[in-house]
mmCIF file with all atom_site columns, C-alpha atoms in Angstrom:
data_model
loop_
_atom_site.group_PDB
_atom_site.id
_atom_site.type_symbol
_atom_site.label_atom_id
_atom_site.label_alt_id
_atom_site.label_comp_id
_atom_site.label_asym_id
_atom_site.label_entity_id
_atom_site.label_seq_id
_atom_site.pdbx_PDB_ins_code
_atom_site.Cartn_x
_atom_site.Cartn_y
_atom_site.Cartn_z
_atom_site.occupancy
_atom_site.B_iso_or_equiv
_atom_site.pdbx_formal_charge
_atom_site.auth_seq_id
_atom_site.auth_comp_id
_atom_site.auth_asym_id
_atom_site.auth_atom_id
_atom_site.pdbx_PDB_model_num
ATOM 1   C CA . MET K 1 1   ? 55.126  -43.229  213.109 1.00 0.00 ? 1   MET K CA 1
ATOM 2   C CA . SER K 1 2   ? 52.307  -44.968  214.906 1.00 0.00 ? 2   SER K CA 1
ATOM 3   C CA . GLY K 1 3   ? 53.893  -47.177  217.551 1.00 0.00 ? 3   GLY K CA 1
ATOM 4   C CA . SER K 1 4   ? 56.202  -44.932  219.546 1.00 0.00 ? 4   SER K CA 1
ATOM 5   C CA . CYS K 1 5   ? 57.360  -45.962  222.973 1.00 0.00 ? 5   CYS K CA 1
ATOM 6   C CA . ASP K 1 6   ? 57.276  -42.485  224.439 1.00 0.00 ? 6   ASP K CA 1
ATOM 7   C CA . GLY K 1 7   ? 53.648  -42.852  225.604 1.00 0.00 ? 7   GLY K CA 1
ATOM 8   C CA . ALA K 1 8   ? 52.122  -40.741  222.860 1.00 0.00 ? 8   ALA K CA 1
ATOM 9   C CA . SER K 1 9   ? 48.921  -42.135  221.430 1.00 0.00 ? 9   SER K CA 1
ATOM 10  C CA . PRO K 1 10  ? 49.022  -43.378  217.848 1.00 0.00 ? 10  PRO K CA 1
ATOM 11  C CA . GLU K 1 11  ? 47.239  -41.434  215.145 1.00 0.00 ? 11  GLU K CA 1
ATOM 12  C CA . PRO K 1 12  ? 43.741  -42.770  214.368 1.00 0.00 ? 12  PRO K CA 1
ATOM 13  C CA . GLU K 1 13  ? 43.357  -44.571  211.052 1.00 0.00 ? 13  GLU K CA 1
ATOM 14  C CA . GLN K 1 14  ? 40.891  -43.376  208.488 1.00 0.00 ? 14  GLN K CA 1
ATOM 15  C CA . VAL K 1 15  ? 37.694  -45.396  208.146 1.00 0.00 ? 15  VAL K CA 1
ATOM 16  C CA . ARG K 1 16  ? 37.893  -47.085  204.795 1.00 0.00 ? 16  ARG K CA 1
ATOM 17  C CA . ARG K 1 17  ? 34.707  -49.100  204.756 1.00 0.00 ? 17  ARG K CA 1
ATOM 18  C CA . PHE K 1 18  ? 31.443  -48.932  206.602 1.00 0.00 ? 18  PHE K CA 1
ATOM 19  C CA . GLU K 1 19  ? 28.866  -51.772  206.366 1.00 0.00 ? 19  GLU K CA 1
ATOM 20  C CA . VAL K 1 20  ? 25.317  -51.818  207.621 1.00 0.00 ? 20  VAL K CA 1
ATOM 21  C CA . PHE K 1 21  ? 23.732  -55.236  208.084 1.00 0.00 ? 21  PHE K CA 1
ATOM 22  C CA . THR K 1 22  ? 19.988  -55.432  207.792 1.00 0.00 ? 22  THR K CA 1
ATOM 23  C CA . GLY K 1 23  ? 17.734  -58.428  208.128 1.00 0.00 ? 23  GLY K CA 1
ATOM 24  C CA . THR K 1 24  ? 18.595  -61.637  209.905 1.00 0.00 ? 24  THR K CA 1
ATOM 25  C CA . GLY K 1 25  ? 22.182  -61.947  208.755 1.00 0.00 ? 25  GLY K CA 1
ATOM 26  C CA . ARG K 1 26  ? 23.285  -65.580  208.491 1.00 0.00 ? 26  ARG K CA 1
ATOM 27  C CA . ARG K 1 27  ? 19.843  -66.998  209.204 1.00 0.00 ? 27  ARG K CA 1
ATOM 28  C CA . ARG K 1 28  ? 17.985  -68.324  206.232 1.00 0.00 ? 28  ARG K CA 1
ATOM 29  C CA . GLN K 1 29  ? 14.277  -68.843  205.887 1.00 0.00 ? 29  GLN K CA 1
ATOM 30  C CA . PHE K 1 30  ? 13.269  -72.275  204.600 1.00 0.00 ? 30  PHE K CA 1
ATOM 31  C CA . PRO K 1 31  ? 9.889   -72.777  202.965 1.00 0.00 ? 31  PRO K CA 1
ATOM 32  C CA . LEU K 1 32  ? 7.765   -75.604  204.334 1.00 0.00 ? 32  LEU K CA 1
ATOM 33  C CA . GLU K 1 33  ? 8.174   -77.619  201.104 1.00 0.00 ? 33  GLU K CA 1
ATOM 34  C CA . GLU K 1 34  ? 11.967  -77.574  201.474 1.00 0.00 ? 34  GLU K CA 1
ATOM 35  C CA . LYS K 1 35  ? 11.763  -78.602  205.126 1.00 0.00 ? 35  LYS K CA 1
ATOM 36  C CA . LEU K 1 36  ? 9.447   -81.473  204.210 1.00 0.00 ? 36  LEU K CA 1
ATOM 37  C CA . ALA K 1 37  ? 11.828  -82.616  201.449 1.00 0.00 ? 37  ALA K CA 1
ATOM 38  C CA . LEU K 1 38  ? 14.834  -82.578  203.767 1.00 0.00 ? 38  LEU K CA 1
ATOM 39  C CA . VAL K 1 39  ? 12.992  -84.416  206.550 1.00 0.00 ? 39  VAL K CA 1
ATOM 40  C CA . ALA K 1 40  ? 11.879  -87.022  203.997 1.00 0.00 ? 40  ALA K CA 1
ATOM 41  C CA . GLN K 1 41  ? 15.509  -87.464  202.918 1.00 0.00 ? 41  GLN K CA 1
ATOM 42  C CA . MET K 1 42  ? 16.415  -88.156  206.543 1.00 0.00 ? 42  MET K CA 1
ATOM 43  C CA . ALA K 1 43  ? 14.371  -91.365  206.419 1.00 0.00 ? 43  ALA K CA 1
ATOM 44  C CA . THR K 1 44  ? 16.477  -92.756  203.570 1.00 0.00 ? 44  THR K CA 1
ATOM 45  C CA . SER K 1 45  ? 19.833  -91.263  204.519 1.00 0.00 ? 45  SER K CA 1
ATOM 46  C CA . ASP K 1 46  ? 22.478  -93.382  206.223 1.00 0.00 ? 46  ASP K CA 1
ATOM 47  C CA . ASN K 1 47  ? 24.353  -90.324  207.431 1.00 0.00 ? 47  ASN K CA 1
ATOM 48  C CA . ILE K 1 48  ? 22.291  -87.413  208.760 1.00 0.00 ? 48  ILE K CA 1
ATOM 49  C CA . SER K 1 49  ? 25.426  -85.335  209.345 1.00 0.00 ? 49  SER K CA 1
ATOM 50  C CA . ALA K 1 50  ? 26.429  -85.633  205.698 1.00 0.00 ? 50  ALA K CA 1
ATOM 51  C CA . LEU K 1 51  ? 22.906  -84.669  204.606 1.00 0.00 ? 51  LEU K CA 1
ATOM 52  C CA . ALA K 1 52  ? 23.045  -81.610  206.856 1.00 0.00 ? 52  ALA K CA 1
ATOM 53  C CA . ARG K 1 53  ? 26.476  -80.586  205.540 1.00 0.00 ? 53  ARG K CA 1
ATOM 54  C CA . ARG K 1 54  ? 25.293  -80.884  201.915 1.00 0.00 ? 54  ARG K CA 1
ATOM 55  C CA . HIS K 1 55  ? 22.599  -78.299  202.674 1.00 0.00 ? 55  HIS K CA 1
ATOM 56  C CA . ASP K 1 56  ? 24.793  -76.134  204.931 1.00 0.00 ? 56  ASP K CA 1
ATOM 57  C CA . LEU K 1 57  ? 22.787  -77.049  208.055 1.00 0.00 ? 57  LEU K CA 1
ATOM 58  C CA . ARG K 1 58  ? 23.428  -78.603  211.432 1.00 0.00 ? 58  ARG K CA 1
ATOM 59  C CA . PRO K 1 59  ? 22.053  -82.108  212.145 1.00 0.00 ? 59  PRO K CA 1
ATOM 60  C CA . SER K 1 60  ? 20.193  -80.752  215.172 1.00 0.00 ? 60  SER K CA 1
ATOM 61  C CA . GLN K 1 61  ? 18.269  -78.410  212.882 1.00 0.00 ? 61  GLN K CA 1
ATOM 62  C CA . LEU K 1 62  ? 17.051  -81.357  210.802 1.00 0.00 ? 62  LEU K CA 1
ATOM 63  C CA . PHE K 1 63  ? 15.993  -83.249  213.934 1.00 0.00 ? 63  PHE K CA 1
ATOM 64  C CA . THR K 1 64  ? 14.171  -80.161  215.226 1.00 0.00 ? 64  THR K CA 1
ATOM 65  C CA . TRP K 1 65  ? 12.282  -79.805  211.931 1.00 0.00 ? 65  TRP K CA 1
ATOM 66  C CA . ARG K 1 66  ? 11.323  -83.497  212.021 1.00 0.00 ? 66  ARG K CA 1
ATOM 67  C CA . ARG K 1 67  ? 10.011  -83.163  215.597 1.00 0.00 ? 67  ARG K CA 1
ATOM 68  C CA . GLU K 1 68  ? 8.079   -79.961  214.810 1.00 0.00 ? 68  GLU K CA 1
ATOM 69  C CA . LEU K 1 69  ? 6.524   -81.493  211.685 1.00 0.00 ? 69  LEU K CA 1
ATOM 70  C CA . ARG K 1 70  ? 5.531   -84.628  213.638 1.00 0.00 ? 70  ARG K CA 1
ATOM 71  C CA . TYR K 1 71  ? 3.885   -82.500  216.357 1.00 0.00 ? 71  TYR K CA 1
ATOM 72  C CA . ALA K 1 72  ? 2.035   -80.464  213.709 1.00 0.00 ? 72  ALA K CA 1
ATOM 73  C CA . ALA K 1 73  ? 0.765   -83.646  212.034 1.00 0.00 ? 73  ALA K CA 1
ATOM 74  C CA . GLU K 1 74  ? -0.414  -85.075  215.367 1.00 0.00 ? 74  GLU K CA 1
ATOM 75  C CA . ALA K 1 75  ? -2.203  -81.831  216.247 1.00 0.00 ? 75  ALA K CA 1
ATOM 76  C CA . ALA K 1 76  ? -3.916  -81.740  212.849 1.00 0.00 ? 76  ALA K CA 1
ATOM 77  C CA . ALA K 1 77  ? -5.131  -85.329  213.249 1.00 0.00 ? 77  ALA K CA 1
ATOM 78  C CA . GLY K 1 78  ? -6.979  -84.465  216.460 1.00 0.00 ? 78  GLY K CA 1
ATOM 79  C CA . PRO K 1 79  ? -7.834  -86.879  219.253 1.00 0.00 ? 79  PRO K CA 1
ATOM 80  C CA . ALA K 1 80  ? -8.456  -90.507  218.373 1.00 0.00 ? 80  ALA K CA 1
ATOM 81  C CA . PHE K 1 81  ? -11.426 -92.432  219.774 1.00 0.00 ? 81  PHE K CA 1
ATOM 82  C CA . VAL K 1 82  ? -11.757 -96.171  220.223 1.00 0.00 ? 82  VAL K CA 1
ATOM 83  C CA . PRO K 1 83  ? -14.655 -98.696  220.700 1.00 0.00 ? 83  PRO K CA 1
ATOM 84  C CA . ALA K 1 84  ? -16.388 -98.769  224.088 1.00 0.00 ? 84  ALA K CA 1
ATOM 85  C CA . VAL K 1 85  ? -17.914 -101.700 225.990 1.00 0.00 ? 85  VAL K CA 1
ATOM 86  C CA . VAL K 1 86  ? -20.133 -100.903 228.989 1.00 0.00 ? 86  VAL K CA 1
ATOM 87  C CA . THR K 1 87  ? -20.567 -103.533 231.684 1.00 0.00 ? 87  THR K CA 1
ATOM 88  C CA . PRO K 1 88  ? -23.657 -102.954 233.853 1.00 0.00 ? 88  PRO K CA 1
ATOM 89  C CA . PRO K 1 89  ? -22.937 -102.522 237.583 1.00 0.00 ? 89  PRO K CA 1
ATOM 90  C CA . GLY K 1 90  ? -24.566 -105.839 238.590 1.00 0.00 ? 90  GLY K CA 1
ATOM 91  C CA . ALA K 1 91  ? -22.821 -107.850 235.886 1.00 0.00 ? 91  ALA K CA 1
ATOM 92  C CA . ALA K 1 92  ? -19.437 -106.237 236.474 1.00 0.00 ? 92  ALA K CA 1
ATOM 93  C CA . SER K 1 93  ? -18.604 -108.260 239.576 1.00 0.00 ? 93  SER K CA 1
ATOM 94  C CA . ALA K 1 94  ? -20.259 -111.484 238.376 1.00 0.00 ? 94  ALA K CA 1
ATOM 95  C CA . GLN K 1 95  ? -18.669 -111.520 234.909 1.00 0.00 ? 95  GLN K CA 1
ATOM 96  C CA . ARG K 1 96  ? -15.359 -109.917 235.772 1.00 0.00 ? 96  ARG K CA 1
ATOM 97  C CA . PRO K 1 97  ? -12.527 -112.158 234.591 1.00 0.00 ? 97  PRO K CA 1
ATOM 98  C CA . ARG K 1 98  ? -9.686  -112.983 236.904 1.00 0.00 ? 98  ARG K CA 1
ATOM 99  C CA . PRO K 1 99  ? -6.936  -110.370 236.781 1.00 0.00 ? 99  PRO K CA 1
ATOM 100 C CA . SER K 1 100 ? -4.417  -111.182 234.112 1.00 0.00 ? 100 SER K CA 1
ATOM 101 C CA . PRO K 1 101 ? -0.717  -111.123 234.948 1.00 0.00 ? 101 PRO K CA 1
ATOM 102 C CA . GLU K 1 102 ? -0.150  -108.363 232.387 1.00 0.00 ? 102 GLU K CA 1
ATOM 103 C CA . PRO K 1 103 ? -1.194  -104.735 233.043 1.00 0.00 ? 103 PRO K CA 1
ATOM 104 C CA . ARG K 1 104 ? -4.691  -103.734 231.892 1.00 0.00 ? 104 ARG K CA 1
ATOM 105 C CA . ALA K 1 105 ? -3.349  -101.343 229.257 1.00 0.00 ? 105 ALA K CA 1
ATOM 106 C CA . ALA K 1 106 ? -1.368  -104.184 227.679 1.00 0.00 ? 106 ALA K CA 1
ATOM 107 C CA . ARG K 1 107 ? -4.455  -106.379 227.108 1.00 0.00 ? 107 ARG K CA 1
ATOM 108 C CA . LYS K 1 108 ? -5.077  -106.933 223.434 1.00 0.00 ? 108 LYS K CA 1
ATOM 109 C CA . GLY K 1 109 ? -7.635  -104.576 221.902 1.00 0.00 ? 109 GLY K CA 1
ATOM 110 C CA . THR K 1 110 ? -8.191  -102.370 224.950 1.00 0.00 ? 110 THR K CA 1
ATOM 111 C CA . ALA K 1 111 ? -6.809  -98.859  224.859 1.00 0.00 ? 111 ALA K CA 1
ATOM 112 C CA . ILE K 1 112 ? -8.721  -97.296  227.767 1.00 0.00 ? 112 ILE K CA 1
ATOM 113 C CA . GLU K 1 113 ? -10.642 -98.737  230.703 1.00 0.00 ? 113 GLU K CA 1
ATOM 114 C CA . VAL K 1 114 ? -12.870 -96.558  232.881 1.00 0.00 ? 114 VAL K CA 1
ATOM 115 C CA . GLU K 1 115 ? -14.341 -97.907  236.113 1.00 0.00 ? 115 GLU K CA 1
ATOM 116 C CA . LEU K 1 116 ? -16.919 -95.756  237.875 1.00 0.00 ? 116 LEU K CA 1
ATOM 117 C CA . GLU K 1 117 ? -19.067 -96.846  240.829 1.00 0.00 ? 117 GLU K CA 1
ATOM 118 C CA . GLY K 1 118 ? -18.946 -100.515 239.888 1.00 0.00 ? 118 GLY K CA 1
ATOM 119 C CA . ALA K 1 119 ? -19.457 -100.009 236.133 1.00 0.00 ? 119 ALA K CA 1
ATOM 120 C CA . ARG K 1 120 ? -16.514 -100.721 233.837 1.00 0.00 ? 120 ARG K CA 1
ATOM 121 C CA . LEU K 1 121 ? -16.071 -99.160  230.394 1.00 0.00 ? 121 LEU K CA 1
ATOM 122 C CA . ALA K 1 122 ? -13.415 -100.720 228.127 1.00 0.00 ? 122 ALA K CA 1
ATOM 123 C CA . ILE K 1 123 ? -12.658 -98.721  224.985 1.00 0.00 ? 123 ILE K CA 1
ATOM 124 C CA . ALA K 1 124 ? -10.744 -100.446 222.174 1.00 0.00 ? 124 ALA K CA 1
ATOM 125 C CA . HIS K 1 125 ? -8.817  -98.948  219.259 1.00 0.00 ? 125 HIS K CA 1
ATOM 126 C CA . GLY K 1 126 ? -10.845 -97.845  216.233 1.00 0.00 ? 126 GLY K CA 1
ATOM 127 C CA . THR K 1 127 ? -14.143 -97.137  218.008 1.00 0.00 ? 127 THR K CA 1
ATOM 128 C CA . ASP K 1 128 ? -16.557 -94.736  216.344 1.00 0.00 ? 128 ASP K CA 1
ATOM 129 C CA . PRO K 1 129 ? -16.616 -91.446  218.307 1.00 0.00 ? 129 PRO K CA 1
ATOM 130 C CA . ALA K 1 130 ? -20.442 -91.443  218.299 1.00 0.00 ? 130 ALA K CA 1
ATOM 131 C CA . LEU K 1 131 ? -20.460 -94.840  220.001 1.00 0.00 ? 131 LEU K CA 1
ATOM 132 C CA . VAL K 1 132 ? -18.002 -93.661  222.657 1.00 0.00 ? 132 VAL K CA 1
ATOM 133 C CA . THR K 1 133 ? -20.111 -90.569  223.309 1.00 0.00 ? 133 THR K CA 1
ATOM 134 C CA . ALA K 1 134 ? -23.284 -92.644  223.634 1.00 0.00 ? 134 ALA K CA 1
ATOM 135 C CA . ALA K 1 135 ? -21.585 -95.136  225.957 1.00 0.00 ? 135 ALA K CA 1
ATOM 136 C CA . LEU K 1 136 ? -20.211 -92.392  228.190 1.00 0.00 ? 136 LEU K CA 1
ATOM 137 C CA . GLU K 1 137 ? -23.629 -90.703  228.346 1.00 0.00 ? 137 GLU K CA 1
ATOM 138 C CA . ALA K 1 138 ? -25.255 -94.020  229.246 1.00 0.00 ? 138 ALA K CA 1
ATOM 139 C CA . LEU K 1 139 ? -22.633 -94.648  231.936 1.00 0.00 ? 139 LEU K CA 1
ATOM 140 C CA . GLN K 1 140 ? -23.182 -91.200  233.412 1.00 0.00 ? 140 GLN K CA 1
ATOM 141 C CA . ALA K 1 141 ? -26.989 -91.581  233.279 1.00 0.00 ? 141 ALA K CA 1
ATOM 142 C CA . SER K 1 142 ? -26.805 -94.887  235.177 1.00 0.00 ? 142 SER K CA 1
ATOM 143 C CA . ARG K 1 143 ? -25.028 -93.221  238.134 1.00 0.00 ? 143 ARG K CA 1
#
């Protein structure tokens, strides 16, 4: 009798089963191809939660994979360079247009503007990296 009220301890039960878990347990490893396929399905899916449930995942896991894949693609692409226009120091003040009401970065075609000791360098999207390098070297040499 195992539940007596007289304060005596119950008899221990025999161990019937002993399991040893190895590996990561519930965690699954997904190959890159499967992650890419699921992230691609996210773009066409109306319900991300339903997509995640179909594959026994959480929606946050899909969003994390999408973010990680986007960061990896951006890192693989490397830095982007844009066209450069160098304005000589003397011509900078004479030819400088009146300030526009919009911020400089919002001006059409200009991604970066560098102004150094009276010289202004405006670099637009799509510039050849060799041209940017040459323009920056010329700007530095003129200082």
